[in-house]
Amino acid sequence: QKEVEQNSGPLSVPEGAIASLNCTYSDRVSQSFFWYRQYSGKSPELIMSIYSNGDKEDGRFTAQLNKASQYVSLLIRDSQPSDSATYLCAVTVTYTGGFKTIFGAGTRLFVKA
Amino acid sequence: DAGVTQSPTHLIKTRGQQVTLRCSPKSGHDTVSWYQQALGQGPQFIFQYYEEEERQRGNFPDRFSGHQFPNYSSELNVNALLLGDSALYLCASSTGTGRAFFGQGTRLTVV
């Protein structure tokens, strides 16, 4: 089982719709959770971080975390064509003396105008 | 405030050669992590440096090595390059919470 799993997509939604991206992780001691957006040929850009169970909203983005189910999601409301990108889920595990951040393979999102 | 900077942006090397990639972290960040991203894949963790020491390492062979300098900048060295080493190499800096910021990456092509 991969440490961080995402549906590779592509996920296609019409402009103005809600895009729902999902991620599961295997390490129960995972402590920090992130969503990155990556445009083709560019480096990942951090868009959301969440550390405790529940929802966290930032503008059109909402991250949801359920540690019991080892599940993280990202909702994008009022999707725009500029949201078309690959979304990477990342999970950080802290060890004695350090931490490691593991990424999923990413979900490709297409927003149709 | 400069973000994370990497050099060079693009590089072409021949099989068997050695390469050094460089990274300057975001101001105030003391931890540097390196990732390899193949086309269509997520970033794969190579290793992490903190206080000039390798603190965590992913599943990469010893051909991959690194260094961190007192000013927190870092280098990634890859020896005996293989065709499969062709990828985007990403440097990410952070302060310990895992909230990492990436540089623009170095596109390495091995021919």
mmCIF file of N, CA and C in Angstrom, chain B residues 5 30 55 60 64 74 76 81-82 86 94-96 101 104:
data_model
loop_
_atom_site.group_PDB
_atom_site.id
_atom_site.type_symbol
_atom_site.label_atom_id
_atom_site.label_comp_id
_atom_site.label_asym_id
_atom_site.label_seq_id
_atom_site.Cartn_x
_atom_site.Cartn_y
_atom_site.Cartn_z
ATOM 1 N N THR B 5 15.426 29.429 -3.924
ATOM 2 C CA THR B 5 16.019 29.523 -5.255
ATOM 3 C C THR B 5 16.875 28.300 -5.531
ATOM 4 N N ASP B 30 15.474 26.699 8.132
ATOM 5 C CA ASP B 30 16.705 26.007 8.460
ATOM 6 C C ASP B 30 16.741 24.568 7.967
ATOM 7 N N ARG B 55 19.168 14.212 7.976
ATOM 8 C CA ARG B 55 18.331 13.801 9.104
ATOM 9 C C ARG B 55 17.351 12.688 8.729
ATOM 10 N N PHE B 60 16.470 6.019 -1.845
ATOM 11 C CA PHE B 60 17.337 6.360 -2.969
ATOM 12 C C PHE B 60 18.733 5.781 -2.708
ATOM 13 N N PHE B 64 23.105 9.141 -4.615
ATOM 14 C CA PHE B 64 22.517 10.440 -4.270
ATOM 15 C C PHE B 64 23.083 10.878 -2.908
ATOM 16 N N SER B 74 22.023 24.351 0.384
ATOM 17 C CA SER B 74 22.242 22.904 0.271
ATOM 18 C C SER B 74 22.613 22.525 -1.151
ATOM 19 N N LEU B 76 22.707 18.973 -3.822
ATOM 20 C CA LEU B 76 22.385 17.585 -4.100
ATOM 21 C C LEU B 76 23.377 17.110 -5.154
ATOM 22 N N LEU B 81 25.415 8.943 -13.266
ATOM 23 C CA LEU B 81 24.060 9.207 -13.739
ATOM 24 C C LEU B 81 23.538 8.105 -14.650
ATOM 25 N N LEU B 82 22.253 7.791 -14.428
ATOM 26 C CA LEU B 82 21.525 6.833 -15.271
ATOM 27 C C LEU B 82 20.447 7.586 -16.027
ATOM 28 N N SER B 86 16.716 11.129 -15.018
ATOM 29 C CA SER B 86 16.107 12.295 -15.659
ATOM 30 C C SER B 86 14.804 12.631 -14.952
ATOM 31 N N SER B 94 11.827 24.642 4.946
ATOM 32 C CA SER B 94 10.817 24.753 5.995
ATOM 33 C C SER B 94 11.517 25.042 7.314
ATOM 34 N N THR B 95 10.686 25.189 8.358
ATOM 35 C CA THR B 95 11.247 25.478 9.673
ATOM 36 C C THR B 95 10.978 24.366 10.679
ATOM 37 N N GLY B 96 10.415 23.251 10.204
ATOM 38 C CA GLY B 96 10.230 22.138 11.118
ATOM 39 C C GLY B 96 8.805 21.653 11.250
ATOM 40 N N PHE B 101 8.056 25.168 1.363
ATOM 41 C CA PHE B 101 7.961 26.010 0.179
ATOM 42 C C PHE B 101 9.018 25.534 -0.813
ATOM 43 N N GLN B 104 11.875 26.617 -7.814
ATOM 44 C CA GLN B 104 11.314 26.403 -9.154
ATOM 45 C C GLN B 104 11.761 25.089 -9.775
#
